[in-house]
Amino acid sequence: MEVMNGKEEELNNSESASFFIQQLSQQPSNKHPATFLLPSLMARTSYSFQQAAWRRLKKNKGAMFGLVVISLSVLLAIFAYFISPDSSPYANRIILEIGRQRPGHQQSFLKVKKEKNVSNPGFFKWLIAGKEDKYYYVPVVGYQINNDRINVQKFIDDGVSERQSYALLQTDSKRPIVTKRFLLGTDTYGRDILSRLIVGVRISLSVGMITVIISLTIGLLFGSLAGYFRGRTDDIIMWFMNVIWSIPTLLLVFAITLVLGKGFWQVFVAVGLTMWVSVARLVRGQVMNARELEYVEATRALGFSHARTIVYHILPNIFGPVMVIAASNFASAIVIEAGLSFLGVGVQPPQPSWGLMIKENYNFIITQNPMLALAPGFAIMLLVLAFNLLGNGLRDALNVRGKGLS
């Protein structure tokens, strides 16, 4: 890695030299070179760090794979209800007769109007919360239309059906019979596994994002205060961090959820409040190193306040290591949320959390339909792997070598 960095520096030096010669040859001979070269060189070097980091990141195939997976996951989360076959709220269309069907199962349905009127939601409401079904979906194995009625053989179980008759006015006037294919099968309640996986991306990304925001906010605050002021302030904050660090993560999350209750928003707070310690320890070490540098001494000589020195001068220069640990915390938050939902103290039904989907169907792994639990498990593994690969790529691209982790 050091040899590659040396080659990149030689290449940048040769590019700068050729640029210098080119600019010098294009200027009148009666002007001093500094008068025209200084602005041009400042413009070239102001983006050199970001450009070099991006070039290194693009060369890392693992990091780019992780970035692509994360980008696709974000798009899935935003347009989940437009992409998923089941666009009902939480992808919670329950059809008990077709429960636990294998991947690729195809079934015909009779669309029977609901007793209440269901209005069409607006674009943004559909985007955020889905669209309630206007019809009941009755599984059928055959049908016949006679005048103003439709006679169907309702599917009950494999080889078992029941004859029923409906008025055509009760059904969808355009398409009374529709055929749907369940690419990943159905769960115990007859819900589409693929749709719940797609909508479940929202839960994982939301928990990860809010958790990272909470942990970064608290970690940056305590870490910067401890590293900058040191002395008694550092002793008190480090004592508090060591106390929190000594408590097992799941035990602390259980305590927080017992106080705040079970639910979607409580998971954000519970996971976020358990992950700030690692951020604070990293920031503390980085700030301790940075506060001894010349530019921080210059801010003191100029009379800048401590807050301005920390916020505007120190924190922007330690942003690289913080980004790396943020990516790592994002992956950890996804795993913790899935574990909490599996244990029943995280996201509650009918919200489609991946951990909750595993809990509901894990007993089918060794019986008839293992895909019910394996599909959300693979989804968790892929998303966590993507964030870990991106974090490793950022570490290499930003030249982070683990300094200041104490």
PDB file of N, CA and C in Angstrom, residues 278-320:
ATOM      1  N   SER A 278     -18.124   3.982  21.238  1.00  0.00           N
ATOM      2  CA  SER A 278     -17.026   3.739  20.299  1.00  0.00           C
ATOM      3  C   SER A 278     -16.693   4.995  19.505  1.00  0.00           C
ATOM      4  N   VAL A 279     -17.715   5.770  19.151  1.00  0.00           N
ATOM      5  CA  VAL A 279     -17.472   7.034  18.437  1.00  0.00           C
ATOM      6  C   VAL A 279     -16.734   8.012  19.341  1.00  0.00           C
ATOM      7  N   ALA A 280     -17.157   8.119  20.590  1.00  0.00           N
ATOM      8  CA  ALA A 280     -16.529   9.063  21.514  1.00  0.00           C
ATOM      9  C   ALA A 280     -15.068   8.716  21.766  1.00  0.00           C
ATOM     10  N   ARG A 281     -14.742   7.439  21.903  1.00  0.00           N
ATOM     11  CA  ARG A 281     -13.349   7.041  22.143  1.00  0.00           C
ATOM     12  C   ARG A 281     -12.472   7.379  20.936  1.00  0.00           C
ATOM     13  N   LEU A 282     -12.990   7.148  19.747  1.00  0.00           N
ATOM     14  CA  LEU A 282     -12.235   7.482  18.544  1.00  0.00           C
ATOM     15  C   LEU A 282     -12.017   8.986  18.432  1.00  0.00           C
ATOM     16  N   VAL A 283     -13.085   9.749  18.615  1.00  0.00           N
ATOM     17  CA  VAL A 283     -12.993  11.209  18.490  1.00  0.00           C
ATOM     18  C   VAL A 283     -12.061  11.777  19.546  1.00  0.00           C
ATOM     19  N   ARG A 284     -12.115  11.234  20.751  1.00  0.00           N
ATOM     20  CA  ARG A 284     -11.227  11.713  21.826  1.00  0.00           C
ATOM     21  C   ARG A 284      -9.758  11.584  21.416  1.00  0.00           C
ATOM     22  N   GLY A 285      -9.384  10.416  20.894  1.00  0.00           N
ATOM     23  CA  GLY A 285      -7.997  10.223  20.486  1.00  0.00           C
ATOM     24  C   GLY A 285      -7.597  11.128  19.334  1.00  0.00           C
ATOM     25  N   GLN A 286      -8.479  11.297  18.363  1.00  0.00           N
ATOM     26  CA  GLN A 286      -8.174  12.145  17.222  1.00  0.00           C
ATOM     27  C   GLN A 286      -8.037  13.614  17.641  1.00  0.00           C
ATOM     28  N   VAL A 287      -8.906  14.072  18.525  1.00  0.00           N
ATOM     29  CA  VAL A 287      -8.845  15.465  18.979  1.00  0.00           C
ATOM     30  C   VAL A 287      -7.594  15.703  19.810  1.00  0.00           C
ATOM     31  N   MET A 288      -7.202  14.726  20.634  1.00  0.00           N
ATOM     32  CA  MET A 288      -5.975  14.871  21.419  1.00  0.00           C
ATOM     33  C   MET A 288      -4.762  15.063  20.520  1.00  0.00           C
ATOM     34  N   ASN A 289      -4.720  14.337  19.410  1.00  0.00           N
ATOM     35  CA  ASN A 289      -3.608  14.498  18.475  1.00  0.00           C
ATOM     36  C   ASN A 289      -3.673  15.838  17.747  1.00  0.00           C
ATOM     37  N   ALA A 290      -4.895  16.235  17.359  1.00  0.00           N
ATOM     38  CA  ALA A 290      -5.042  17.450  16.555  1.00  0.00           C
ATOM     39  C   ALA A 290      -4.798  18.721  17.360  1.00  0.00           C
ATOM     40  N   ARG A 291      -5.126  18.708  18.643  1.00  0.00           N
ATOM     41  CA  ARG A 291      -5.015  19.945  19.427  1.00  0.00           C
ATOM     42  C   ARG A 291      -3.565  20.401  19.616  1.00  0.00           C
ATOM     43  N   GLU A 292      -2.608  19.523  19.364  1.00  0.00           N
ATOM     44  CA  GLU A 292      -1.202  19.887  19.504  1.00  0.00           C
ATOM     45  C   GLU A 292      -0.594  20.397  18.198  1.00  0.00           C
ATOM     46  N   LEU A 293      -1.371  20.399  17.129  1.00  0.00           N
ATOM     47  CA  LEU A 293      -0.849  20.828  15.838  1.00  0.00           C
ATOM     48  C   LEU A 293      -0.823  22.351  15.735  1.00  0.00           C
ATOM     49  N   GLU A 294      -0.076  22.842  14.717  1.00  0.00           N
ATOM     50  CA  GLU A 294       0.176  24.278  14.613  1.00  0.00           C
ATOM     51  C   GLU A 294      -1.092  25.079  14.332  1.00  0.00           C
ATOM     52  N   TYR A 295      -1.980  24.535  13.495  1.00  0.00           N
ATOM     53  CA  TYR A 295      -3.151  25.339  13.132  1.00  0.00           C
ATOM     54  C   TYR A 295      -4.081  25.548  14.325  1.00  0.00           C
ATOM     55  N   VAL A 296      -4.084  24.599  15.289  1.00  0.00           N
ATOM     56  CA  VAL A 296      -4.885  24.803  16.504  1.00  0.00           C
ATOM     57  C   VAL A 296      -4.218  25.844  17.395  1.00  0.00           C
ATOM     58  N   GLU A 297      -2.890  25.814  17.476  1.00  0.00           N
ATOM     59  CA  GLU A 297      -2.179  26.852  18.219  1.00  0.00           C
ATOM     60  C   GLU A 297      -2.454  28.231  17.612  1.00  0.00           C
ATOM     61  N   ALA A 298      -2.569  28.271  16.266  1.00  0.00           N
ATOM     62  CA  ALA A 298      -2.854  29.551  15.611  1.00  0.00           C
ATOM     63  C   ALA A 298      -4.230  30.076  15.983  1.00  0.00           C
ATOM     64  N   THR A 299      -5.215  29.183  16.114  1.00  0.00           N
ATOM     65  CA  THR A 299      -6.552  29.639  16.508  1.00  0.00           C
ATOM     66  C   THR A 299      -6.547  30.222  17.916  1.00  0.00           C
ATOM     67  N   ARG A 300      -5.725  29.644  18.808  1.00  0.00           N
ATOM     68  CA  ARG A 300      -5.636  30.199  20.159  1.00  0.00           C
ATOM     69  C   ARG A 300      -4.963  31.577  20.122  1.00  0.00           C
ATOM     70  N   ALA A 301      -3.927  31.693  19.298  1.00  0.00           N
ATOM     71  CA  ALA A 301      -3.236  32.987  19.196  1.00  0.00           C
ATOM     72  C   ALA A 301      -4.140  34.063  18.625  1.00  0.00           C
ATOM     73  N   LEU A 302      -5.045  33.673  17.734  1.00  0.00           N
ATOM     74  CA  LEU A 302      -5.978  34.635  17.145  1.00  0.00           C
ATOM     75  C   LEU A 302      -7.160  34.935  18.052  1.00  0.00           C
ATOM     76  N   GLY A 303      -7.256  34.250  19.161  1.00  0.00           N
ATOM     77  CA  GLY A 303      -8.316  34.528  20.130  1.00  0.00           C
ATOM     78  C   GLY A 303      -9.641  33.857  19.829  1.00  0.00           C
ATOM     79  N   PHE A 304      -9.647  32.813  19.008  1.00  0.00           N
ATOM     80  CA  PHE A 304     -10.896  32.119  18.702  1.00  0.00           C
ATOM     81  C   PHE A 304     -11.385  31.388  19.938  1.00  0.00           C
ATOM     82  N   SER A 305     -12.696  31.241  20.047  1.00  0.00           N
ATOM     83  CA  SER A 305     -13.279  30.517  21.179  1.00  0.00           C
ATOM     84  C   SER A 305     -13.020  29.021  21.032  1.00  0.00           C
ATOM     85  N   HIS A 306     -13.153  28.313  22.162  1.00  0.00           N
ATOM     86  CA  HIS A 306     -12.948  26.874  22.133  1.00  0.00           C
ATOM     87  C   HIS A 306     -13.967  26.193  21.220  1.00  0.00           C
ATOM     88  N   ALA A 307     -15.220  26.657  21.276  1.00  0.00           N
ATOM     89  CA  ALA A 307     -16.262  26.049  20.452  1.00  0.00           C
ATOM     90  C   ALA A 307     -15.950  26.211  18.966  1.00  0.00           C
ATOM     91  N   ARG A 308     -15.494  27.411  18.567  1.00  0.00           N
ATOM     92  CA  ARG A 308     -15.173  27.631  17.162  1.00  0.00           C
ATOM     93  C   ARG A 308     -13.969  26.791  16.739  1.00  0.00           C
ATOM     94  N   THR A 309     -13.002  26.664  17.597  1.00  0.00           N
ATOM     95  CA  THR A 309     -11.823  25.857  17.270  1.00  0.00           C
ATOM     96  C   THR A 309     -12.192  24.398  17.066  1.00  0.00           C
ATOM     97  N   ILE A 310     -13.063  23.878  17.947  1.00  0.00           N
ATOM     98  CA  ILE A 310     -13.446  22.470  17.838  1.00  0.00           C
ATOM     99  C   ILE A 310     -14.319  22.229  16.606  1.00  0.00           C
ATOM    100  N   VAL A 311     -15.353  23.063  16.433  1.00  0.00           N
ATOM    101  CA  VAL A 311     -16.357  22.811  15.397  1.00  0.00           C
ATOM    102  C   VAL A 311     -15.821  23.121  14.004  1.00  0.00           C
ATOM    103  N   TYR A 312     -15.136  24.249  13.850  1.00  0.00           N
ATOM    104  CA  TYR A 312     -14.756  24.699  12.518  1.00  0.00           C
ATOM    105  C   TYR A 312     -13.346  24.304  12.096  1.00  0.00           C
ATOM    106  N   HIS A 313     -12.506  23.884  13.041  1.00  0.00           N
ATOM    107  CA  HIS A 313     -11.116  23.623  12.682  1.00  0.00           C
ATOM    108  C   HIS A 313     -10.658  22.198  12.984  1.00  0.00           C
ATOM    109  N   ILE A 314     -11.094  21.628  14.113  1.00  0.00           N
ATOM    110  CA  ILE A 314     -10.629  20.284  14.471  1.00  0.00           C
ATOM    111  C   ILE A 314     -11.516  19.202  13.859  1.00  0.00           C
ATOM    112  N   LEU A 315     -12.829  19.289  14.083  1.00  0.00           N
ATOM    113  CA  LEU A 315     -13.719  18.228  13.616  1.00  0.00           C
ATOM    114  C   LEU A 315     -13.664  18.010  12.099  1.00  0.00           C
ATOM    115  N   PRO A 316     -13.630  19.049  11.260  1.00  0.00           N
ATOM    116  CA  PRO A 316     -13.522  18.764   9.816  1.00  0.00           C
ATOM    117  C   PRO A 316     -12.264  17.997   9.433  1.00  0.00           C
ATOM    118  N   ASN A 317     -11.200  18.115  10.217  1.00  0.00           N
ATOM    119  CA  ASN A 317      -9.953  17.438   9.890  1.00  0.00           C
ATOM    120  C   ASN A 317      -9.874  16.012  10.418  1.00  0.00           C
ATOM    121  N   ILE A 318     -10.861  15.583  11.196  1.00  0.00           N
ATOM    122  CA  ILE A 318     -10.899  14.187  11.648  1.00  0.00           C
ATOM    123  C   ILE A 318     -12.128  13.491  11.071  1.00  0.00           C
ATOM    124  N   PHE A 319     -12.670  14.050   9.997  1.00  0.00           N
ATOM    125  CA  PHE A 319     -13.904  13.517   9.419  1.00  0.00           C
ATOM    126  C   PHE A 319     -13.697  12.128   8.820  1.00  0.00           C
ATOM    127  N   GLY A 320     -12.492  11.835   8.319  1.00  0.00           N
ATOM    128  CA  GLY A 320     -12.233  10.538   7.700  1.00  0.00           C
ATOM    129  C   GLY A 320     -12.457   9.367   8.642  1.00  0.00           C
TER     130      GLY A 320
END
